[in-house]
Coordinates of C-alpha atoms and ligand atoms in Angstrom, one line a residue:
M197 CA 116.1 95.7 120.0
K198 CA 115.6 99.3 121.1
Y199 CA 115.5 102.4 119.0
R200 CA 116.6 106.0 119.7
S201 CA 116.3 109.3 118.0
T202 CA 119.1 110.6 115.8
R203 CA 118.7 114.0 117.5
N204 CA 118.5 112.9 121.1
N205 CA 120.3 109.7 122.3
D206 CA 118.1 109.8 125.5
N207 CA 114.9 109.5 123.5
V208 CA 114.8 105.7 123.6
V209 CA 111.7 103.7 122.5
T210 CA 110.6 100.1 121.9
P211 CA 110.0 99.0 118.2
S212 CA 106.3 99.2 118.7
Q213 CA 106.5 102.7 120.1
A214 CA 108.7 103.8 117.3
I215 CA 106.1 102.5 114.7
L216 CA 103.3 104.3 116.5
E217 CA 105.1 107.6 116.8
G218 CA 106.5 107.5 113.3
L219 CA 108.9 110.4 113.8
A220 CA 110.6 111.3 117.0
S221 CA 109.0 114.4 118.6
D222 CA 112.5 116.0 118.7
G223 CA 112.5 116.1 114.9
G224 CA 114.9 113.1 114.6
L225 CA 114.4 109.7 113.2
F226 CA 114.4 106.4 115.2
V227 CA 117.4 104.2 114.6
P228 CA 118.3 100.8 116.0
I229 CA 120.7 101.3 119.0
E230 CA 122.6 98.2 118.0
L231 CA 122.8 96.2 114.9
P232 CA 124.3 92.9 115.9
L233 CA 125.8 90.6 113.3
H234 CA 123.8 87.4 112.7
D235 CA 125.0 84.0 111.5
F236 CA 122.6 83.1 108.7
N237 CA 122.0 79.4 107.9
W238 CA 121.6 79.8 104.2
Q239 CA 121.3 76.0 103.7
I240 CA 117.9 76.3 105.2
M241 CA 117.1 80.0 104.4
K242 CA 117.6 79.6 100.7
D243 CA 114.4 77.6 100.4
W244 CA 112.2 79.9 102.4
A245 CA 109.1 81.5 101.0
Y246 CA 108.9 85.3 101.1
Q247 CA 106.6 85.1 104.1
E248 CA 109.0 83.0 106.0
M249 CA 111.9 85.3 105.3
A250 CA 109.7 88.3 106.4
Q251 CA 108.8 86.6 109.7
Y252 CA 112.5 85.9 110.4
I253 CA 113.7 89.4 109.7
L254 CA 110.8 91.2 111.4
E255 CA 111.5 89.1 114.6
I256 CA 115.0 90.5 114.7
F257 CA 114.0 94.2 114.2
L258 CA 110.6 94.2 115.9
S259 CA 111.6 92.3 119.0
D260 CA 108.8 93.3 121.2
F261 CA 106.1 91.9 118.9
S262 CA 105.0 88.3 119.6
K263 CA 105.8 85.7 117.0
E264 CA 102.1 85.1 116.6
D265 CA 101.3 88.8 116.0
L266 CA 104.0 89.1 113.4
Q267 CA 102.8 85.9 111.7
E268 CA 99.4 87.4 111.4
C269 CA 100.7 90.7 110.1
V270 CA 102.8 88.9 107.5
R271 CA 99.9 86.6 106.5
L272 CA 97.6 89.6 106.0
A273 CA 100.2 91.6 104.0
Y274 CA 101.8 89.2 101.6
D275 CA 98.8 87.5 100.0
D276 CA 97.0 87.6 96.7
K277 CA 97.1 91.4 96.6
F278 CA 100.4 90.5 94.9
D279 CA 100.1 89.2 91.4
T280 CA 102.7 86.5 92.0
P281 CA 103.1 84.0 94.9
V282 CA 106.8 84.7 94.9
I283 CA 106.0 88.4 95.9
A284 CA 109.4 89.7 94.8
P285 CA 110.6 87.9 91.7
L286 CA 114.3 88.0 90.8
V287 CA 114.4 88.2 87.0
K288 CA 117.5 87.6 84.9
V289 CA 118.2 90.3 82.3
D290 CA 121.3 89.7 80.2
D291 CA 124.0 88.6 82.7
H292 CA 122.6 90.2 85.8
Y293 CA 119.4 90.4 87.8
H294 CA 116.4 92.7 88.5
L295 CA 114.6 92.3 91.7
E296 CA 111.0 93.2 90.8
L297 CA 109.3 95.0 93.7
F298 CA 106.3 96.1 91.8
H299 CA 103.9 93.2 92.0
G300 CA 101.7 94.6 94.8
A301 CA 98.4 96.4 94.7
T302 CA 99.7 99.8 93.4
I303 CA 102.5 98.5 91.2
A304 CA 105.4 100.3 92.9
F305 CA 107.8 99.1 95.5
K306 CA 106.1 101.1 98.3
D307 CA 103.6 98.2 98.4
M308 CA 106.3 95.9 99.9
A309 CA 106.2 97.8 103.2
L310 CA 102.8 99.6 103.0
S311 CA 100.9 96.4 102.8
I312 CA 102.2 95.4 106.2
L313 CA 102.5 98.8 108.0
P314 CA 98.8 99.2 108.8
H315 CA 98.8 95.8 110.5
L316 CA 102.0 96.5 112.4
M317 CA 100.6 99.8 113.5
K318 CA 97.3 98.3 114.7
T319 CA 99.2 95.7 116.6
A320 CA 101.6 98.3 118.1
A321 CA 98.6 100.3 119.3
Q322 CA 97.1 97.3 121.0
M323 CA 100.4 96.4 122.6
N324 CA 100.8 99.9 124.0
G325 CA 97.2 100.3 125.2
N326 CA 96.6 103.1 122.8
T327 CA 93.0 103.9 122.1
N328 CA 93.5 107.1 120.2
E329 CA 92.4 107.3 116.6
I330 CA 95.6 107.3 114.5
I331 CA 95.9 110.0 111.9
I332 CA 98.4 109.0 109.2
L333 CA 99.9 112.2 107.7
T334 CA 101.9 111.6 104.6
A335 CA 103.7 113.6 101.9
T336 CA 104.1 111.7 98.6
S337 CA 106.1 112.1 95.5
G338 CA 103.6 109.8 93.8
D339 CA 103.9 106.2 95.0
T340 CA 103.8 106.3 98.8
G341 CA 100.4 108.1 98.8
K342 CA 98.5 105.5 96.8
A343 CA 100.2 102.5 98.4
A344 CA 99.6 104.0 101.9
M345 CA 95.9 104.7 101.2
S346 CA 95.3 101.2 99.8
G347 CA 97.0 99.8 102.9
F348 CA 95.0 101.9 105.4
Q349 CA 91.7 102.1 103.5
D350 CA 88.9 101.4 106.0
V351 CA 91.3 100.1 108.7
P352 CA 89.3 100.8 111.9
G353 CA 90.8 103.4 114.2
T354 CA 92.8 105.1 111.4
K355 CA 92.5 108.0 109.1
I356 CA 94.9 108.9 106.3
I357 CA 95.7 112.3 104.8
V358 CA 98.0 112.4 101.8
F359 CA 99.6 115.5 100.2
Y360 CA 101.1 115.4 96.7
P361 CA 102.7 118.1 94.5
Q362 CA 100.1 119.0 91.9
D363 CA 102.6 119.1 89.0
G364 CA 105.1 116.6 90.4
V365 CA 103.4 113.2 89.8
S366 CA 102.6 111.2 86.7
K367 CA 99.1 111.2 85.2
I368 CA 98.6 107.5 86.3
Q369 CA 99.9 108.2 89.8
E370 CA 97.5 111.1 90.1
Q371 CA 94.5 109.2 88.8
Q372 CA 95.3 106.3 91.1
M373 CA 95.3 108.7 94.1
I374 CA 92.2 110.9 93.3
T375 CA 90.1 107.8 92.7
Q376 CA 91.1 106.2 96.1
K377 CA 88.2 104.6 97.9
G378 CA 87.6 104.4 101.7
E379 CA 85.8 106.6 104.1
N380 CA 89.0 107.3 106.0
T381 CA 91.1 108.4 103.1
Y382 CA 91.9 112.0 102.0
V383 CA 94.1 113.2 99.2
V384 CA 95.1 116.8 98.6
A385 CA 97.0 118.4 95.8
L386 CA 99.6 121.0 96.8
K387 CA 100.6 124.0 94.6
D388 CA 104.2 123.3 95.5
N389 CA 106.9 120.6 95.1
F390 CA 107.5 117.4 97.1
D391 CA 110.2 118.9 99.4
A392 CA 107.8 121.6 100.5
A393 CA 105.1 119.0 101.2
Q394 CA 107.5 116.8 103.1
S395 CA 108.9 119.8 105.1
Q396 CA 105.5 121.0 106.1
V397 CA 104.4 117.5 107.1
K398 CA 107.4 117.2 109.3
A399 CA 106.7 120.7 110.8
L400 CA 103.1 119.6 111.6
F401 CA 104.5 116.5 113.3
N402 CA 106.7 118.7 115.5
D403 CA 103.9 121.2 116.2
S404 CA 103.2 120.6 119.9
E405 CA 100.1 122.8 119.9
L406 CA 98.7 120.8 117.1
R407 CA 99.5 117.5 118.9
Q408 CA 97.7 118.8 122.0
E409 CA 94.7 119.8 119.9
L410 CA 94.6 116.2 118.5
A411 CA 95.1 114.7 121.9
R412 CA 92.0 116.6 123.1
H413 CA 90.0 114.8 120.4
N414 CA 91.6 111.4 121.3
R415 CA 93.7 111.4 118.1
Q416 CA 97.4 111.3 117.4
F417 CA 99.6 111.5 114.3
S418 CA 101.7 108.8 112.9
S419 CA 103.6 108.6 109.6
A420 CA 103.5 106.2 106.7
N421 CA 106.5 107.8 105.1
S422 CA 109.8 105.9 105.0
M423 CA 110.9 107.8 108.1
N424 CA 108.7 105.3 110.0
I425 CA 110.8 102.2 110.9
G426 CA 107.6 100.2 110.2
R427 CA 108.4 101.1 106.5
L428 CA 112.1 100.5 106.7
V429 CA 112.1 97.1 108.4
P430 CA 109.9 95.3 105.9
Q431 CA 112.1 96.6 103.2
I432 CA 115.1 94.8 104.6
V433 CA 113.4 91.5 103.9
Y434 CA 113.6 91.5 100.1
Y435 CA 117.4 91.9 100.1
F436 CA 117.6 88.7 102.0
Y437 CA 115.1 87.1 99.7
A438 CA 117.0 88.3 96.6
Y439 CA 120.1 86.5 98.0
S440 CA 118.2 83.3 98.7
Q441 CA 117.1 83.4 95.0
L442 CA 120.6 84.0 93.8
L443 CA 121.7 80.9 95.8
N444 CA 118.8 78.8 94.4
N445 CA 119.7 79.8 90.9
G446 CA 123.2 78.6 91.5
E447 CA 124.4 82.1 90.7
I448 CA 126.5 82.3 93.9
Q449 CA 127.6 80.2 96.8
A450 CA 126.6 80.9 100.4
G451 CA 128.9 83.6 101.7
D452 CA 129.7 85.1 98.3
S453 CA 128.9 88.8 98.1
F454 CA 126.8 90.7 95.5
N455 CA 126.2 94.3 94.6
I456 CA 123.0 96.3 94.4
S457 CA 121.9 99.4 92.5
V458 CA 119.0 101.3 94.0
P459 CA 117.1 104.2 92.4
T460 CA 117.1 106.6 95.3
G461 CA 114.9 109.4 96.5
N462 CA 114.3 109.6 100.2
F463 CA 117.1 107.1 100.8
G464 CA 114.7 104.6 102.5
N465 CA 115.2 101.7 100.1
I466 CA 119.0 101.8 100.0
L467 CA 119.1 102.3 103.8
A468 CA 117.2 99.1 104.2
A469 CA 119.9 97.4 102.2
Y470 CA 122.5 98.9 104.4
Y471 CA 120.8 97.6 107.5
A472 CA 120.7 94.2 105.8
K473 CA 124.4 94.4 105.3
R474 CA 125.0 95.5 108.8
I475 CA 123.4 92.4 110.3
G476 CA 125.4 90.1 108.0
L477 CA 123.9 90.0 104.4
P478 CA 127.0 89.9 102.2
I479 CA 126.3 93.0 100.1
D480 CA 129.5 94.4 98.7
K481 CA 128.8 97.8 97.1
L482 CA 125.6 99.8 97.3
I483 CA 125.1 102.0 94.2
C484 CA 123.1 105.0 95.2
A485 CA 121.5 106.0 91.8
S486 CA 120.1 109.6 91.4
N487 CA 118.3 111.2 88.6
D488 CA 118.9 114.9 87.7
N489 CA 118.2 115.9 91.3
K490 CA 121.7 114.5 92.1
V491 CA 122.2 116.0 95.6
L492 CA 123.4 112.6 96.9
Y493 CA 125.7 112.0 93.9
D494 CA 127.4 115.3 94.5
F495 CA 127.6 114.6 98.2
F496 CA 129.4 111.3 97.7
E497 CA 131.8 113.1 95.3
T498 CA 132.5 116.1 97.4
G499 CA 131.4 115.6 101.0
N500 CA 129.1 118.6 100.6
Y501 CA 125.3 118.1 100.9
D502 CA 123.9 121.0 99.1
K503 CA 120.2 121.4 98.4
K504 CA 120.5 125.0 97.1
R505 CA 119.8 124.2 93.5
D506 CA 117.0 124.1 91.0
F507 CA 114.4 121.3 91.6
V508 CA 114.2 119.4 88.4
I509 CA 111.0 117.6 87.3
T510 CA 112.0 114.4 85.6
S511 CA 110.5 111.2 84.2
S512 CA 111.2 109.5 87.6
P513 CA 109.1 111.8 89.8
S514 CA 109.4 109.5 92.9
M515 CA 113.0 110.4 93.0
D516 CA 112.6 114.2 92.5
I517 CA 113.8 115.0 96.0
L518 CA 116.5 117.3 97.2
I519 CA 116.2 116.5 100.9
S520 CA 116.6 112.7 101.4
S521 CA 115.1 112.3 104.8
N522 CA 116.4 108.9 105.6
F523 CA 120.0 109.9 104.9
E524 CA 120.0 111.4 108.4
R525 CA 120.0 107.9 109.7
L526 CA 123.2 107.0 107.9
L527 CA 124.7 110.3 108.8
Y528 CA 124.1 109.6 112.5
E529 CA 126.2 106.5 112.2
A530 CA 128.9 108.3 110.1
V531 CA 129.4 110.9 112.9
G532 CA 129.7 108.1 115.5
N533 CA 126.1 108.2 116.8
N534 CA 126.7 111.8 118.0
D535 CA 123.2 113.3 118.3
Q536 CA 124.6 116.8 118.9
V537 CA 126.5 116.8 115.6
V538 CA 123.4 115.6 113.8
N539 CA 121.5 118.5 115.3
D540 CA 124.1 120.9 114.1
L541 CA 124.3 119.5 110.6
M542 CA 120.5 119.4 110.2
E543 CA 120.3 123.0 111.4
S544 CA 122.9 124.0 108.9
L545 CA 120.9 122.2 106.2
N546 CA 117.8 124.0 107.3
N547 CA 119.3 127.5 107.6
E548 CA 122.1 127.5 105.1
G549 CA 120.8 124.8 102.7
Q550 CA 123.9 122.7 103.0
Y551 CA 126.5 121.0 105.3
S552 CA 129.9 119.6 104.7
L553 CA 131.7 116.6 106.2
S554 CA 135.5 116.1 106.7
S555 CA 137.3 113.6 104.6
D556 CA 137.8 111.4 107.7
I557 CA 134.1 111.1 108.1
M558 CA 133.6 110.6 104.4
E559 CA 135.6 107.3 104.7
F560 CA 132.6 105.9 106.5
F561 CA 130.7 105.9 103.1
E562 CA 133.2 103.8 101.2
D563 CA 130.7 101.0 100.5
F564 CA 128.4 103.5 98.7
I565 CA 129.0 104.5 95.1
G566 CA 127.1 107.6 94.0
E567 CA 126.0 107.6 90.4
T568 CA 123.6 109.7 88.4
A569 CA 121.6 109.2 85.2
N570 CA 120.1 112.2 83.3
E571 CA 117.0 112.1 81.2
V572 CA 119.0 111.1 78.1
D573 CA 120.7 108.2 80.0
V574 CA 117.3 107.0 81.2
S575 CA 115.7 107.0 77.7
E576 CA 118.7 105.2 76.3
E577 CA 118.8 102.6 79.0
I578 CA 115.1 101.8 78.5
R579 CA 115.7 101.5 74.7
I580 CA 118.9 99.5 74.9
I581 CA 117.5 96.9 77.3
H582 CA 114.3 96.6 75.4
N583 CA 116.0 96.1 72.1
R584 CA 118.6 93.7 73.4
D585 CA 116.8 91.8 76.1
D586 CA 113.1 92.4 75.3
Y587 CA 112.6 93.7 78.8
V588 CA 110.7 96.9 79.5
M589 CA 111.7 99.0 82.5
D590 CA 110.1 102.0 84.1
P591 CA 112.2 105.2 84.3
H592 CA 113.1 104.8 88.0
T593 CA 114.5 101.4 87.4
A594 CA 116.3 102.7 84.3
V595 CA 118.1 105.2 86.5
A596 CA 119.4 102.3 88.6
S597 CA 120.3 100.3 85.6
S598 CA 122.1 103.1 83.9
A599 CA 123.9 104.0 87.2
W600 CA 125.2 100.4 87.5
R601 CA 126.4 100.4 83.9
K602 CA 128.4 103.6 84.5
A603 CA 129.9 102.1 87.7
Y604 CA 130.7 98.9 85.9
T605 CA 132.2 100.6 82.9
A606 CA 134.4 102.6 85.3
E607 CA 135.4 99.3 87.0
K608 CA 134.1 100.4 90.3
V609 CA 131.9 97.3 90.6
S610 CA 131.5 93.8 89.1
N611 CA 128.6 92.5 87.1
Q612 CA 127.3 90.4 90.1
V613 CA 124.6 93.0 90.6
V614 CA 120.9 93.1 91.5
I615 CA 119.1 96.1 90.0
I616 CA 116.3 97.2 92.3
S617 CA 113.2 97.5 90.1
T618 CA 110.8 99.8 91.8
A619 CA 107.9 100.4 89.5
S620 CA 105.9 98.7 86.8
P621 CA 106.3 100.5 83.4
Y622 CA 102.5 100.8 83.4
K623 CA 102.8 103.5 86.0
F624 CA 104.8 105.7 83.5
P625 CA 103.6 104.6 80.0
E626 CA 104.2 108.0 78.4
A627 CA 107.9 108.2 79.5
V628 CA 108.5 104.6 78.6
L629 CA 106.9 104.7 75.2
T630 CA 108.7 108.0 74.3
A631 CA 112.0 106.4 75.3
L632 CA 111.1 103.6 72.9
D633 CA 110.6 106.2 70.1
Y634 CA 106.8 106.1 69.9
E635 CA 104.8 109.2 69.2
T636 CA 102.8 109.7 72.3
E637 CA 101.6 113.3 72.1
D638 CA 98.1 112.6 70.8
L639 CA 97.4 109.5 72.8
N640 CA 95.2 109.6 75.9
S641 CA 95.9 107.4 79.0
H642 CA 93.9 104.5 77.7
E643 CA 95.6 104.5 74.3
L644 CA 99.0 104.8 76.0
I645 CA 98.3 101.8 78.1
D646 CA 97.1 99.8 75.2
L647 CA 100.2 100.6 73.2
L648 CA 102.5 99.7 76.1
Q649 CA 100.7 96.4 76.5
K650 CA 101.4 95.6 72.8
V651 CA 105.0 96.7 73.1
S652 CA 105.9 95.1 76.4
N653 CA 103.7 92.0 76.5
I654 CA 103.4 92.5 80.3
P655 CA 99.9 91.5 81.5
L656 CA 97.8 94.5 82.5
P657 CA 97.8 95.0 86.3
N658 CA 94.5 95.2 88.1
T659 CA 95.0 98.7 89.4
I660 CA 95.4 99.9 85.8
K661 CA 92.3 98.0 84.6
E662 CA 90.2 99.5 87.5
L663 CA 91.3 103.1 86.7
E664 CA 89.1 103.1 83.6
E665 CA 85.8 103.1 85.4
A666 CA 86.9 104.6 88.8
A667 CA 85.1 107.7 89.9
I668 CA 87.1 110.8 91.1
R669 CA 86.6 111.1 94.8
H670 CA 89.1 113.8 95.8
N671 CA 89.6 117.2 94.2
R672 CA 91.1 119.5 96.8
V673 CA 94.0 121.8 95.7
I674 CA 95.6 124.0 98.4
E675 CA 98.7 126.1 99.1
T676 CA 101.3 124.8 101.5
H677 CA 100.3 127.4 104.2
E678 CA 96.8 126.0 104.3
M679 CA 97.9 122.5 105.2
R680 CA 97.7 123.0 109.0
D681 CA 94.1 124.2 109.0
L682 CA 93.0 121.5 106.7
V683 CA 94.7 118.8 108.8
I684 CA 92.9 120.0 111.9
E685 CA 89.6 120.1 110.0
L686 CA 89.9 116.6 108.6
A687 CA 91.5 115.0 111.6
T688 CA 89.0 116.1 114.1
Q689 CA 85.8 115.7 112.1
Ligands
PLP836 C1 109.8 105.9 96.3 C2 110.4 105.4 95.1 C3 111.8 105.5 94.9 C4 112.7 106.0 95.9 O1 112.8 105.2 97.0 P1 113.4 105.9 98.4 O2 113.2 104.8 99.4 O3 112.6 107.1 98.6 O4 114.8 106.2 98.1 C5 112.2 104.9 93.7 N1 111.4 104.5 92.7 C6 110.1 104.4 92.9 C7 109.2 103.9 91.8 C8 109.5 104.9 94.1 O5 108.2 104.9 94.2

């Protein structure tokens, strides 16, 4: 399998090169040139462990890696960093399912890909004779940063620099980040929002002077953001794994289709599901669930992608995004793999803050259902499910759950659905407890977590236990325009 840039069809790379580069130097994202349909033998696959499923899917998408190398990457990634040997449990709640993707080291779904990305990147560097130090540059809306740093912590030949919006992450998320260990990790708060952080990171990637400066020091950038196919591909695995568990539970027969509801921010998670569908996983509808930052919902309704609106800070900060970067990959397919059209649309988004597609092109998106859940919907969803099913969800998951309920009520989709559960409630104790009608105002982090443990009966994850004693190791706060100088300073020291 080869990849090419959404903004230049002639920019063709191998999978390992795509992982090393992260983003294409022309500003585009790497996409598979072809996505051939596979015939899956579910009779056998339904009994596979997560690691076996990962090996199989990675071999398809990362075709220049040797089987042995992939096996080693999988072995190092999906081990007892996860608090369950199943890695991604499928849990029945009422008459449908939740795929819990938060059992890794930092209790958010980013761990699913970021526990393997450093190993893939190291292997890719070896395969390509690359001896440069790799500088991972990442903007985070809260979860990527922590998961990426724990993945890259003390990995030889790498350094990681993370930027997060100072007021745009939860207290626990911030604490998790600023206490990050590792001599090669740097975390910086920005006096701006996530979109600004992400745009500036992208600009730094495309800054050829900066690249040359790094090259002079034998260093090069790569990305741990979901724009890197090394993030995207490992996320395809769990959709297959969910299906195998549905089969094992006798919920469906091989070949039957199911629906998914994905709490969406940068469009990485749901795009992975789409790629799974493209190679033959029988997913019927993909519900793209947005919070109050409902750019995508409006897009699916009107064909107009419009980021000119107020940025809303919600209880699901990892979805507080107006520019969903990975959407460009789907857009590229929607316009018939026409790189010139993608360039034009992205220029329009950049300069005018919006672009529009014709109704012909919008037909391409018929398998996607845009839904949105506001803050009241989210609280209600958390409360209803807790009261009825004794199951406590985090606000991101609640957006997806509420979105599915709306689509189901409107008869757009059946109840054969898997809700993608992206974070442990322990990451957002205040929002969850408030939704459950507890007074949280006077409680400190420790008390919030204690109370949540009593209410939810969910065992306390290690990362939360460790926060108590962890020393603060990072305290930089800067303006967006200071990012470039700081990156040079940190990268070249
Ligand atoms: C990152 C994240 C999302 C959004 O995922 P995308 O791949 O960016 O769409 C949703 N929920 C949580 C908890 C996240 O960390």
